[in-house]
Coordinates of C-alpha atoms and ligand atoms in Angstrom, one line a residue:
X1 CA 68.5 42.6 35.0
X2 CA 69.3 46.1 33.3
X3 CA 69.5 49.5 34.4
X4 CA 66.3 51.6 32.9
X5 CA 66.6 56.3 33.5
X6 CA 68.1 57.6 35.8
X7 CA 68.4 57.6 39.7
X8 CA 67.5 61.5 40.2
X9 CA 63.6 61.3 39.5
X10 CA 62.1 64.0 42.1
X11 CA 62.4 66.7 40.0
X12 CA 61.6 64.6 36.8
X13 CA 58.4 63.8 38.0
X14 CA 57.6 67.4 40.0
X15 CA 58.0 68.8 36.0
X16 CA 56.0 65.8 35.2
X17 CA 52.5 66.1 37.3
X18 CA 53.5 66.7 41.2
X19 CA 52.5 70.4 41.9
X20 CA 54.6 71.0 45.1
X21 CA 52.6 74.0 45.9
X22 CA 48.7 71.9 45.6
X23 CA 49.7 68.6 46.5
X24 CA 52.9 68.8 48.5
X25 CA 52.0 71.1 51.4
X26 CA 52.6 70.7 54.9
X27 CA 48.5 70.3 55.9
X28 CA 46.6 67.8 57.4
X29 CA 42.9 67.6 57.5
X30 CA 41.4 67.5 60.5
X31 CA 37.9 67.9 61.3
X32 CA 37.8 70.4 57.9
X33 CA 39.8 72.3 58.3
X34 CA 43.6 72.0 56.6
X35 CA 46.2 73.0 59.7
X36 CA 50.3 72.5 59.6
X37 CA 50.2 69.1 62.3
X38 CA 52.1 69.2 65.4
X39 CA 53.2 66.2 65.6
X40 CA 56.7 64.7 64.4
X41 CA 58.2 65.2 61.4
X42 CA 57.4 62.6 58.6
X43 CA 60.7 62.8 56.0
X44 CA 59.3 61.6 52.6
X45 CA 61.9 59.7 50.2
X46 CA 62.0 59.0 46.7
X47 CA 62.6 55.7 46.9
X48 CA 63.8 55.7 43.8
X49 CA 66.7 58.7 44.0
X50 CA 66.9 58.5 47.5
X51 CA 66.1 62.3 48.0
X52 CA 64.0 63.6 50.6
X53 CA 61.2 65.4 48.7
X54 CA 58.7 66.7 51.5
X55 CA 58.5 67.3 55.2
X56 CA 55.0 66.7 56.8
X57 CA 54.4 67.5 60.3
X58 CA 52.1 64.7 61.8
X59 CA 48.9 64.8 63.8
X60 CA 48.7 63.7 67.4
X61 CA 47.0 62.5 70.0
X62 CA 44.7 65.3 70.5
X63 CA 43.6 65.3 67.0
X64 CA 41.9 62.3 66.8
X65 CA 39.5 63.5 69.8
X66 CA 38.8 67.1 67.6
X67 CA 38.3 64.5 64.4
X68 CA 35.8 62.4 66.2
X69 CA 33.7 64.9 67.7
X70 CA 33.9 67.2 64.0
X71 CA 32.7 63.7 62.3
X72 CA 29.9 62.8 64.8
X73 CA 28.6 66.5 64.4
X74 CA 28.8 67.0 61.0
X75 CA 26.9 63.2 59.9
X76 CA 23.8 64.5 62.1
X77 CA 24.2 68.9 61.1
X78 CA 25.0 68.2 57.2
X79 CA 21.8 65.8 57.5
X80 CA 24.7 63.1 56.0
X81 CA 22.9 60.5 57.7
X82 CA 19.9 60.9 57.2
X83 CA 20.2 61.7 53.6
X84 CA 18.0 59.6 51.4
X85 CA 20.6 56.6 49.3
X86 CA 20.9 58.2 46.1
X87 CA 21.3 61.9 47.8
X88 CA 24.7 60.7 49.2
X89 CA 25.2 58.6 46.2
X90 CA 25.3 61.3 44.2
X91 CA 28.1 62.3 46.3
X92 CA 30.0 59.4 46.2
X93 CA 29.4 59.5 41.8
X94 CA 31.1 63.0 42.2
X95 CA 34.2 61.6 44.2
X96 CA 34.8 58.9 41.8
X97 CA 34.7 60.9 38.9
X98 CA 37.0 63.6 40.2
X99 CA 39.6 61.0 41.4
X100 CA 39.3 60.1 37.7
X101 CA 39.8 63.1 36.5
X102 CA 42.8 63.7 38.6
X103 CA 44.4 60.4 38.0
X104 CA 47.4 61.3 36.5
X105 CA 47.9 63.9 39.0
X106 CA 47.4 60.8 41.9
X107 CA 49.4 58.5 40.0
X108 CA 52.4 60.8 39.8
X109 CA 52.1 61.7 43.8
X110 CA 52.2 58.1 44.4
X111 CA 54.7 57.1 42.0
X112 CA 56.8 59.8 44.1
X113 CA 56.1 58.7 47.6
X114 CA 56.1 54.9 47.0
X115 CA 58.2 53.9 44.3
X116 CA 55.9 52.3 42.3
X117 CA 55.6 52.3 38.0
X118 CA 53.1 54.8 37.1
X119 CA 51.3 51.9 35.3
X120 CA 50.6 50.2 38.4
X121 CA 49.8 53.8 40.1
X122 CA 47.9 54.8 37.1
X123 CA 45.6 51.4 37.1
X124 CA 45.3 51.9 41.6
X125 CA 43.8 55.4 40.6
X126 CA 41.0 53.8 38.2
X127 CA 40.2 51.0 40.4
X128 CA 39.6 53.6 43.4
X129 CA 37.7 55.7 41.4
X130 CA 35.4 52.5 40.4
X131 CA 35.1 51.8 44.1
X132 CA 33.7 55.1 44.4
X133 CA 30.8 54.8 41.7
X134 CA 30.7 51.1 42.4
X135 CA 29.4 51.6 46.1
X136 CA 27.4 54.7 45.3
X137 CA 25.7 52.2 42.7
X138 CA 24.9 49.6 45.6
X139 CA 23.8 52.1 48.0
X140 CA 21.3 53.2 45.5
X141 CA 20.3 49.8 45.4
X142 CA 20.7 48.0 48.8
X143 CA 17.2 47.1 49.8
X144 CA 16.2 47.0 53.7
X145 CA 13.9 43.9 53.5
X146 CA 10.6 43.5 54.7
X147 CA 10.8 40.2 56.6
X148 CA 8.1 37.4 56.6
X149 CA 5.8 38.1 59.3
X150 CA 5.4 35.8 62.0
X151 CA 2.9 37.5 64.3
X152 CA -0.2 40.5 63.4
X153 CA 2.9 42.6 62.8
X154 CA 5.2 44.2 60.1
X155 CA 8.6 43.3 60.9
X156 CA 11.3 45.5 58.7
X157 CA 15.3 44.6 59.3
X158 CA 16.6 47.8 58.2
X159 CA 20.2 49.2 58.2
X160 CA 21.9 52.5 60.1
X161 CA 24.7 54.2 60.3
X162 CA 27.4 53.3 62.8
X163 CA 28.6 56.8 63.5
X164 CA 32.5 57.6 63.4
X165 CA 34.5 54.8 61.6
X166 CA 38.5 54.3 61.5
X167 CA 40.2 53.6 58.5
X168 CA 44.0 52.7 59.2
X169 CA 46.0 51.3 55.7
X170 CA 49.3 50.6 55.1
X171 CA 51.6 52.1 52.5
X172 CA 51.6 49.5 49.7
X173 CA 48.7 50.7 47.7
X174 CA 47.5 54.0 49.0
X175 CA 44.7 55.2 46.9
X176 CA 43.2 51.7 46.4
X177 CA 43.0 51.1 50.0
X178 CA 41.5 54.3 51.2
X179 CA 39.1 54.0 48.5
X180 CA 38.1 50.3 49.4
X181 CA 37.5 51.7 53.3
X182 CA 36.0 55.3 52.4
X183 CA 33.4 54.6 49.8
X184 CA 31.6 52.0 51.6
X185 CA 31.8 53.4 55.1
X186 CA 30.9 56.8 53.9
X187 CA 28.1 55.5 51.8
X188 CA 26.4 53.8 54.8
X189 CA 26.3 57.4 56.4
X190 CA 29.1 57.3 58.4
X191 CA 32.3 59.9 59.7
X192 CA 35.6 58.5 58.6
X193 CA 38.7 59.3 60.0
X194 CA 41.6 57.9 58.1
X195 CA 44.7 57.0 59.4
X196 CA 47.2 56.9 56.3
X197 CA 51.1 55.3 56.7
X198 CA 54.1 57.4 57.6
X199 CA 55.9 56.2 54.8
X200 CA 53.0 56.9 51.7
X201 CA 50.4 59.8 53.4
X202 CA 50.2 62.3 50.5
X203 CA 47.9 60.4 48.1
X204 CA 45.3 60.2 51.1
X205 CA 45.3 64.1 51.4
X206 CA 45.4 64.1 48.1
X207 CA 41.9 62.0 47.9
X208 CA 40.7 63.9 51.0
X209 CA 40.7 67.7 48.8
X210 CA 39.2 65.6 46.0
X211 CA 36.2 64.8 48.4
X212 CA 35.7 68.1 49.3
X213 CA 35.5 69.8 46.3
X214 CA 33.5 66.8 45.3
X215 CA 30.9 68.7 47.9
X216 CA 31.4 65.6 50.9
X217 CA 30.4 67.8 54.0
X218 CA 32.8 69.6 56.0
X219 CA 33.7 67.4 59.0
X220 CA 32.3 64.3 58.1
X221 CA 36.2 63.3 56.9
X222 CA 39.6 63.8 58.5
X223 CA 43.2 62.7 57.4
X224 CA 45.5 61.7 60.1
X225 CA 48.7 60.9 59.4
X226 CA 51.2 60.0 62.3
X227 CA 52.8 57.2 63.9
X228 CA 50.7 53.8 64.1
X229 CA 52.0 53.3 68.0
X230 CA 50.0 56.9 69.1
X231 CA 48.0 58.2 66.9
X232 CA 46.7 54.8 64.8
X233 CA 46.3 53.1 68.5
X234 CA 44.3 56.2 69.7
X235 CA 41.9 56.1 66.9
X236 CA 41.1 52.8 67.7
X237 CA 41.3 53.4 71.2
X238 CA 39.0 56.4 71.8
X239 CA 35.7 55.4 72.8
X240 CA 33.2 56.9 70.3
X241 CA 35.0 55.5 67.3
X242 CA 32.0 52.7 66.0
X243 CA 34.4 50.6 63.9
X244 CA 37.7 49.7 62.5
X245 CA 38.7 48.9 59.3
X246 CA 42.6 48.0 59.2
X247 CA 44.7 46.9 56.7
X248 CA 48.4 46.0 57.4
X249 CA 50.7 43.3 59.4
X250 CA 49.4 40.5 60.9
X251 CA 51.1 41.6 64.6
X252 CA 49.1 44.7 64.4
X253 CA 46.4 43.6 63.3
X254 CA 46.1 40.9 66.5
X255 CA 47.3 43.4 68.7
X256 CA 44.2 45.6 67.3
X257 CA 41.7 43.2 67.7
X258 CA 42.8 42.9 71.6
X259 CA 41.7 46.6 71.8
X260 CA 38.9 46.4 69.7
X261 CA 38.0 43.0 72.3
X262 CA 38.0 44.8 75.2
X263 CA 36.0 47.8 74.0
X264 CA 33.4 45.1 71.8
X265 CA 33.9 47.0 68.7
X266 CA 33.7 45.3 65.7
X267 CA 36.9 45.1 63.1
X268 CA 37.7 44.4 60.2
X269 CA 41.5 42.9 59.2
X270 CA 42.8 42.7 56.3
X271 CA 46.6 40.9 56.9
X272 CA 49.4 39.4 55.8
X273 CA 50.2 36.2 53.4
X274 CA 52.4 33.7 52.0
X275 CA 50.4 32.6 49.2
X276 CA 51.1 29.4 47.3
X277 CA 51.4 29.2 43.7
X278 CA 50.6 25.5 42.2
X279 CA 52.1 24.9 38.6
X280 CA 50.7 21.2 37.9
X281 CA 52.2 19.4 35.0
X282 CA 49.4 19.7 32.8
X283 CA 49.4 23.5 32.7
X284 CA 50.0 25.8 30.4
X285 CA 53.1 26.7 31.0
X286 CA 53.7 30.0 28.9
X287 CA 50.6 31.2 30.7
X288 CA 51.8 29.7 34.2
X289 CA 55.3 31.3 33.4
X290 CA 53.9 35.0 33.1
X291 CA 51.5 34.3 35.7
X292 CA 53.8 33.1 38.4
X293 CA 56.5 36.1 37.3
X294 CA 53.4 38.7 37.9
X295 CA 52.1 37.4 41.3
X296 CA 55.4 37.4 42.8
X297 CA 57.5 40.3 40.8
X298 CA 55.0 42.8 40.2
X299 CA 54.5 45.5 43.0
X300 CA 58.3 44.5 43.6
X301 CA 56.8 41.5 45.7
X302 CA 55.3 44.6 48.4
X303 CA 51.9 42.6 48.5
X304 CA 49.9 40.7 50.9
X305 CA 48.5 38.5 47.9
X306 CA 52.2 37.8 46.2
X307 CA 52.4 34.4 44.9
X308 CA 55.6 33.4 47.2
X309 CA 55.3 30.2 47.5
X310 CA 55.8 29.0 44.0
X311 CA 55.5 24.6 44.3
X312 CA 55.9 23.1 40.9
X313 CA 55.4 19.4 40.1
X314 CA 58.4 17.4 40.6
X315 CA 58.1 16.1 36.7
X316 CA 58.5 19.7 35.3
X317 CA 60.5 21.4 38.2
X318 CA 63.9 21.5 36.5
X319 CA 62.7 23.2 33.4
X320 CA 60.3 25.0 34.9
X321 CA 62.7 26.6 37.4
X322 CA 65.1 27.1 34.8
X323 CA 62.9 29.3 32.3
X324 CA 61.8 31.6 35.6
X325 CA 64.8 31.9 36.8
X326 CA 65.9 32.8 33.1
X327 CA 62.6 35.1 32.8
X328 CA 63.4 37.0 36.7
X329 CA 66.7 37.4 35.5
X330 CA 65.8 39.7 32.7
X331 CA 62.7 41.5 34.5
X332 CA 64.3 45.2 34.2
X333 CA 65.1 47.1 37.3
X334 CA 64.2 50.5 37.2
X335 CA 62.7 54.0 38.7
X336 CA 58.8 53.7 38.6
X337 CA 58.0 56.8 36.2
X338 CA 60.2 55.0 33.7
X339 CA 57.7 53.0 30.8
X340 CA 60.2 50.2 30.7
X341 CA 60.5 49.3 34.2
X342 CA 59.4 46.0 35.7
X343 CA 60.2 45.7 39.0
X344 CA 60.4 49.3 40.9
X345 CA 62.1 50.2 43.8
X346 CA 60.6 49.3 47.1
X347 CA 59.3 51.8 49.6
X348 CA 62.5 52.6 51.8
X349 CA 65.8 51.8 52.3
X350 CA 64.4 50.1 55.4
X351 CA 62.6 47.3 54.2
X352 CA 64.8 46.7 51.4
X353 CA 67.3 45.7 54.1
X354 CA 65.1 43.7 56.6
X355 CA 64.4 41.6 52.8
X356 CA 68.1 41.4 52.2
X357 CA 69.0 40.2 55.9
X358 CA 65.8 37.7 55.6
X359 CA 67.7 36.3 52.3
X360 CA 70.8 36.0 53.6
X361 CA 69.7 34.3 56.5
X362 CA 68.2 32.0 54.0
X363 CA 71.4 31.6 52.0
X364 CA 73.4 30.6 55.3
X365 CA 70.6 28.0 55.9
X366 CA 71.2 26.6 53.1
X367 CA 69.0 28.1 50.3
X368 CA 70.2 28.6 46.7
X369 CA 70.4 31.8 45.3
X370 CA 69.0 30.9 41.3
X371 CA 68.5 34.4 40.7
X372 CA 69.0 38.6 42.3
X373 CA 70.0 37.6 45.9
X374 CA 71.8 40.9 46.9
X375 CA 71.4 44.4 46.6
X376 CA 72.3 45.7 43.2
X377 CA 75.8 47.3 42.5
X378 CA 74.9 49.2 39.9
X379 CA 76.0 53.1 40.4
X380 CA 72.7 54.1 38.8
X381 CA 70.4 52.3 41.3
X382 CA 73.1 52.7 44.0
X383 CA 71.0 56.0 45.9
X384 CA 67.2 53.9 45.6
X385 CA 66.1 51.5 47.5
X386 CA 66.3 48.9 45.2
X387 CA 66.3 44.8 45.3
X388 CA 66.1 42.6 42.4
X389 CA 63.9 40.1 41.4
X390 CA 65.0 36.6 43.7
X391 CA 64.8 33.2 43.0
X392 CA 65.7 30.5 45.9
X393 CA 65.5 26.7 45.4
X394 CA 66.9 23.8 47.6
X395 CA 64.3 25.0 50.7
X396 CA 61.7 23.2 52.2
X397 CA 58.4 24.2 53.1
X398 CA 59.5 24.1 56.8
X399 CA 62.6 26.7 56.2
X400 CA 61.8 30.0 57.5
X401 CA 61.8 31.6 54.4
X402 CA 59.0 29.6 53.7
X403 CA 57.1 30.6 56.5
X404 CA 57.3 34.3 56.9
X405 CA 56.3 37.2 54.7
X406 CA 58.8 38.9 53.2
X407 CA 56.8 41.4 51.7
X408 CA 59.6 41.9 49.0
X409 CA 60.5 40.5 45.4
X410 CA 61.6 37.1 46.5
X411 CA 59.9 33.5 45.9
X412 CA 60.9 30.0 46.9
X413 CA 60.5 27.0 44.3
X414 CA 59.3 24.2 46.5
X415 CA 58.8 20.6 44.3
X416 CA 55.7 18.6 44.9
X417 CA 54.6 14.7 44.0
X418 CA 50.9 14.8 43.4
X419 CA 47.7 16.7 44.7
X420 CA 47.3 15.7 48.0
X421 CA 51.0 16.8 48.7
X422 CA 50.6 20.0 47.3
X423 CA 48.0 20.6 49.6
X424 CA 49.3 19.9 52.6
X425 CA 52.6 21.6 51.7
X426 CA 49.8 24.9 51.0
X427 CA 48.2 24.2 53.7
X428 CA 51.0 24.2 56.3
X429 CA 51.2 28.2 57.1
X430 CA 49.8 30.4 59.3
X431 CA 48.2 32.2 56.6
X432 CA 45.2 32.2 54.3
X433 CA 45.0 34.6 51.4
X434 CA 45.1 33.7 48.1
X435 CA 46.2 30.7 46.3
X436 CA 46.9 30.4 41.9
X437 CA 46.3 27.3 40.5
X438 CA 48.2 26.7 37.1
X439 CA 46.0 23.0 35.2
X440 CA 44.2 22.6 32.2
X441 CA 42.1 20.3 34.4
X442 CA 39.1 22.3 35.7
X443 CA 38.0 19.5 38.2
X444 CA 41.3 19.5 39.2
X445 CA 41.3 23.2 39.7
X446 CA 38.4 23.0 42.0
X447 CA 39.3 19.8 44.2
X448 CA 42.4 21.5 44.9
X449 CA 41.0 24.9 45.2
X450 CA 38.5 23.8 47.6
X451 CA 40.8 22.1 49.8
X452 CA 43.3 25.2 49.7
X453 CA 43.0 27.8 52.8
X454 CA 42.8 30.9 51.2
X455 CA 40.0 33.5 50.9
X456 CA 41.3 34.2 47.1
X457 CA 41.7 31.2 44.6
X458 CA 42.5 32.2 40.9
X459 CA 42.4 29.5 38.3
X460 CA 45.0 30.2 35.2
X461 CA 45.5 34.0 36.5
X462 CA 46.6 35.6 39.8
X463 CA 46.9 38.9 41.2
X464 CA 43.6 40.4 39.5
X465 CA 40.5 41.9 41.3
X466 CA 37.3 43.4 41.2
X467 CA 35.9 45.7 43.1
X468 CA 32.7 43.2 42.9
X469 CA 33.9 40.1 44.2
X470 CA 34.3 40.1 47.9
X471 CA 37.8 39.9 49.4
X472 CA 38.3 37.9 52.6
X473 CA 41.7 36.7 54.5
X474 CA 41.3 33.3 55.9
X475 CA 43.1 32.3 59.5
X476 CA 46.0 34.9 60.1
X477 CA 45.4 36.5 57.0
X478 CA 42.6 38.6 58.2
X479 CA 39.1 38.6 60.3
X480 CA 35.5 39.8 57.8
X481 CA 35.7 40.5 54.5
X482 CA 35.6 44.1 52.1
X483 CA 34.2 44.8 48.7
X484 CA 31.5 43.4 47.2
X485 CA 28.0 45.0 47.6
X486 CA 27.5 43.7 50.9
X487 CA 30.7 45.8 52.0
X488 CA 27.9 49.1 53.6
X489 CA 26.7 46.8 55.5
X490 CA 30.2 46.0 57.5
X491 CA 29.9 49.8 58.0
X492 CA 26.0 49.6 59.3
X493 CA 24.2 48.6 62.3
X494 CA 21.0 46.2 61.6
X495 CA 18.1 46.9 63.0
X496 CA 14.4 45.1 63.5
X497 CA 11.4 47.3 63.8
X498 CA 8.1 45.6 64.2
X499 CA 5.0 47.8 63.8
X500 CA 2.3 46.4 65.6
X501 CA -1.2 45.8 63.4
X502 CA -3.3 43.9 65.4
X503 CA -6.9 45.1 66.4
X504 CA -6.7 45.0 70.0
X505 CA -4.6 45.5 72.9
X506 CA -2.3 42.9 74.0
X507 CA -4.1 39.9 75.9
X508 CA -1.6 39.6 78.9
X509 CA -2.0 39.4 82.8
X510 CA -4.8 39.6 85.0
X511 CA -5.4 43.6 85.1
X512 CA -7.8 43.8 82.8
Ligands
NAD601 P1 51.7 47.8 59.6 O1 50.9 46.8 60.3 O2 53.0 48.1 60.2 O3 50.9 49.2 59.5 C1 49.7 49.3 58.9 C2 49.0 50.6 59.4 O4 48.7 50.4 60.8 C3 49.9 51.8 59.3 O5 49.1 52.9 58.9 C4 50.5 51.9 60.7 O6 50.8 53.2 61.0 C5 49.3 51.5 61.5 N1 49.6 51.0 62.8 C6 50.7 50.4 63.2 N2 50.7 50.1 64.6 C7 49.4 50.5 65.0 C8 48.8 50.5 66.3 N3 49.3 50.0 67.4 N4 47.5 51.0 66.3 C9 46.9 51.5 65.2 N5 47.5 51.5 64.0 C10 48.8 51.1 63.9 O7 51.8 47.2 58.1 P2 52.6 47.9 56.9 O8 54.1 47.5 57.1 O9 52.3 49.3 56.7 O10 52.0 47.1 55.7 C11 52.5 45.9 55.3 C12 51.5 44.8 55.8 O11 50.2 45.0 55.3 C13 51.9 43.4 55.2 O12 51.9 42.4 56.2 C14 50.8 43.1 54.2 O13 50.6 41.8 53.9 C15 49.6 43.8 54.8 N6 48.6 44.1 53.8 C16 47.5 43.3 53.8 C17 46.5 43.5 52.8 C18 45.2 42.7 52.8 O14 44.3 43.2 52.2 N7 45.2 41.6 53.4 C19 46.7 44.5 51.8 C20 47.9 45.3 51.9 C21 48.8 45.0 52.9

């Protein structure tokens, strides 16, 4: 590990692309208009310096029910609706390409408020604008089907809009996350009202001006940022809100899908993991190497899908270990808007510390530290919130640092025998995300991915994703899916209409 820039970025990157006076002011959007919030404070840290950059004043309570009623009015007075598929496609083709052209400008704002490299902030921007024009694309091309008929009628299962939806992220990947909620809600016709994290809300304001001068109707989207425990809960409270799409912690997201229960609105989760990694001795190990390093070290570890759970077979465990924990060691620590950092800072002092009492409490267990392990001492990281890249061998897949997310840049090694161990060692966790699978044995791969629970399996890669290819948390991990072109439809009511074409009256009853 080495030291990259400086620890004083904020004003760095404010010269660099963050326009305090566009993109830093102290508005929310509600119901379209942009009003100063009155709710608490939210402090926003560079997590890399430390500083306190912004102040935003949340929303409350009360503007959830002024965003609900603004989004049910404006989908039936803008005609949003109604509007024909490619109409509000044409829309959504406009949002995309003006998040493109404003991705530097997001990338920088996020690279500020999360900590993230602007190479991973850079790449979330693309892939949101590509979720834009990606579900404009497969509204313009999402037949309602005309279904066999079955009687002297036409039956038609058509599709409608569901009327307000909720859209409540977390703060890992801002723009990404918005964008995978938004675009397909919004394209099946629908209000949105977003519900961004305390700790990362300026890119989804950002997004939200992008969408209006992108020409979205005025209303028909509203940006709430606040506290999860009032104003997230009221959103998914209030009783004309259609649908929920969350993405976060697996707690909330149970606790959410109690409210949703007793209201019988549908949700959507998108939760937590503990994804296992599989390095058979047959793989490629250069690739399996860089592979493992990027689904656990990149995003600094702060993702649901991070490889944590890294089991290598038992005849290449030692050397194996050896070259990652060689590899981690040199992964550079560093602010995010420098080009030659690996692993960023995470997003607040916070976390970095619930991650550094979870290893420690791993250490006294028993765990050995291969690699990072404690908060840095460097004086130039010594203001971020910083943790370095962490190897820990000698655990079991039983040890509680095993078992729960960490949601930081720290992996267990875990040996295995042979297949059928290795998936019952996967196997044995609440969760069901993703799994990587490192084998030059493509039947291998398949038996094994078959028989993993996860709702992601990537064969010789991990961590990558398309917009295309649906995405779907197995048992903890998450309740329906997002993306793919089906993903309108989790936003739509189906409907049957049969239209009667039979020559006479119905023959029923004796009245005739
Ligand atoms: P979190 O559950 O604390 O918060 C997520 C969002 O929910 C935030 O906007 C928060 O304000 C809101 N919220 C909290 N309590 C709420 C309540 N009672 N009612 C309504 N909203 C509420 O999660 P986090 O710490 O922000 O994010 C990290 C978690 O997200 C990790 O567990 C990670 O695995 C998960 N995650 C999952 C995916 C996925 O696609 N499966 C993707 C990214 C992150």
């Amino acid at each position: 590990m080495s030291l990259v820039a400086s620890t004083d970025t904020a004003p760095a990157l404010i010269g660099a692309g963050v326009d305090p006076s566009r993109d830093l002011l102290d508005e929310i959007y509600v119901a379209g208009r942009w009003v100063t919030g009155t709710g608490e404070p939210i402090e926003s840290i560079d997590p890399a310096s430390g500083h306190r950059f912004a102040t935003l004043r949340a929303a409350t309570v009360d503007d959830v029910d002024v965003a609900v009623r603004a989004g049910l009015s404006a989908a039936r007075t803008s005609g949003w609706a109604t509007m024909l598929p490619h109409e509000r496609a044409a829309t959504l083709h406009r949002i995309g390409n003006a998040v493109e052209f404003n991705a530097d400008r997001i990338a920088a704002l996020q690279t500020l408020d999360t900590g993230k490299t602007l190479s991973e902030t850079k790449a979330l921007a693309a892939s949101a604008a590509n979720t834009f024009r990606y579900m404009a694309a497969a509204l313009e091309t999402a037949d309602d089907a005309v279904t066999t008929p079955r009687g002297p009628w036409m039956t038609l299962s058509t599709h409608q809009p569901m009327g307000v939806v909720g859209a409540i992220t977390p703060w890992n990947s801002p723009i990404a996350s918005d964008a995978q909620k938004l675009a397909p809600a919004l394209a099946a016709g629908n209000a949105v009202i977003s519900k961004p994290p305390v700790w990362a809300p300026w890119v989804t304001l950002l997004l939200a001006r992008l969408c209006e001068e992108a020409g979205l109707p005025s209303g028909l989207l509203s940006v709430l940022p606040g506290p999860g425990r009032t104003v997230g809960e009221a959103l998914v409270r209030h009783p004309q809100v259609a649908k929920v799409s969350f993405t976060g912690g697996t707690s909330t997201g149970r606790h959410l899908a109690h409210v949703a229960a007793d209201k019988l609105m549908p949700i959507t989760l998108e939760l937590g993991g503990k994804s296992p990694t599989i390095v058979f001795d047959d793989a490629d190990l250069e690739r399996a190497l860089q592979g493992v390093l990027f689904g656990i070290f990149s995003s600094s570890g702060q993702s649901c899908i991070a490889g944590s759970r890294i089991f290598v077979q038992r005849s290449i465990f030692d050397n194996f270990t050896d070259e990652l924990v060689r590899r981690a060691a040199r992964l550079r620590l560093g602010p995010g808007t420098d080009g030659g950092t690996d692993v960023a800072p995470m997003i607040s002092r916070t976390h970095r510390d619930s991650v550094a009492t979870m290893v420690d409490a791993a250490v006294a267990a028993g765990a050995q530290v291969r690699c990072g392990g404690r908060i840095p001492d460097d004086p130039g990281l010594a203001t971020g919130s910083y943790y370095p890249p962490t190897i820990l061998t000698g655990v079991t897949n039983a040890d509680t640092i095993s078992r729960e997310e960490i949601f930081g840049p720290v992996a267990v090694v875990i040996p295995f025998d042979d297949e059928a161990d290795v998936i019952t060692q996967a196997n044995d966790t609440v969760y069901g995300l993703a799994c990587g699978l490192w084998t030059q044995d493509y039947r291998r791969a398949l038996r094994v991915g078959e028989a993993v629970n996860a709702g992601t399996v990537w064969v010789n890669t991990y961590k990558q994703f398309s917009i295309s290819t649906p995405f779907t948390g197995l048992r903890e991990s998450g309740l329906g899916t997002e993306k793919g072109r089906d993903a309108i439809r989790q936003y739509s009511d189906q409907k049957s209409i049969y239209l009667d074409r039979s020559d006479a009256p119905m023959r029923w009853g004796t009245s005739r």
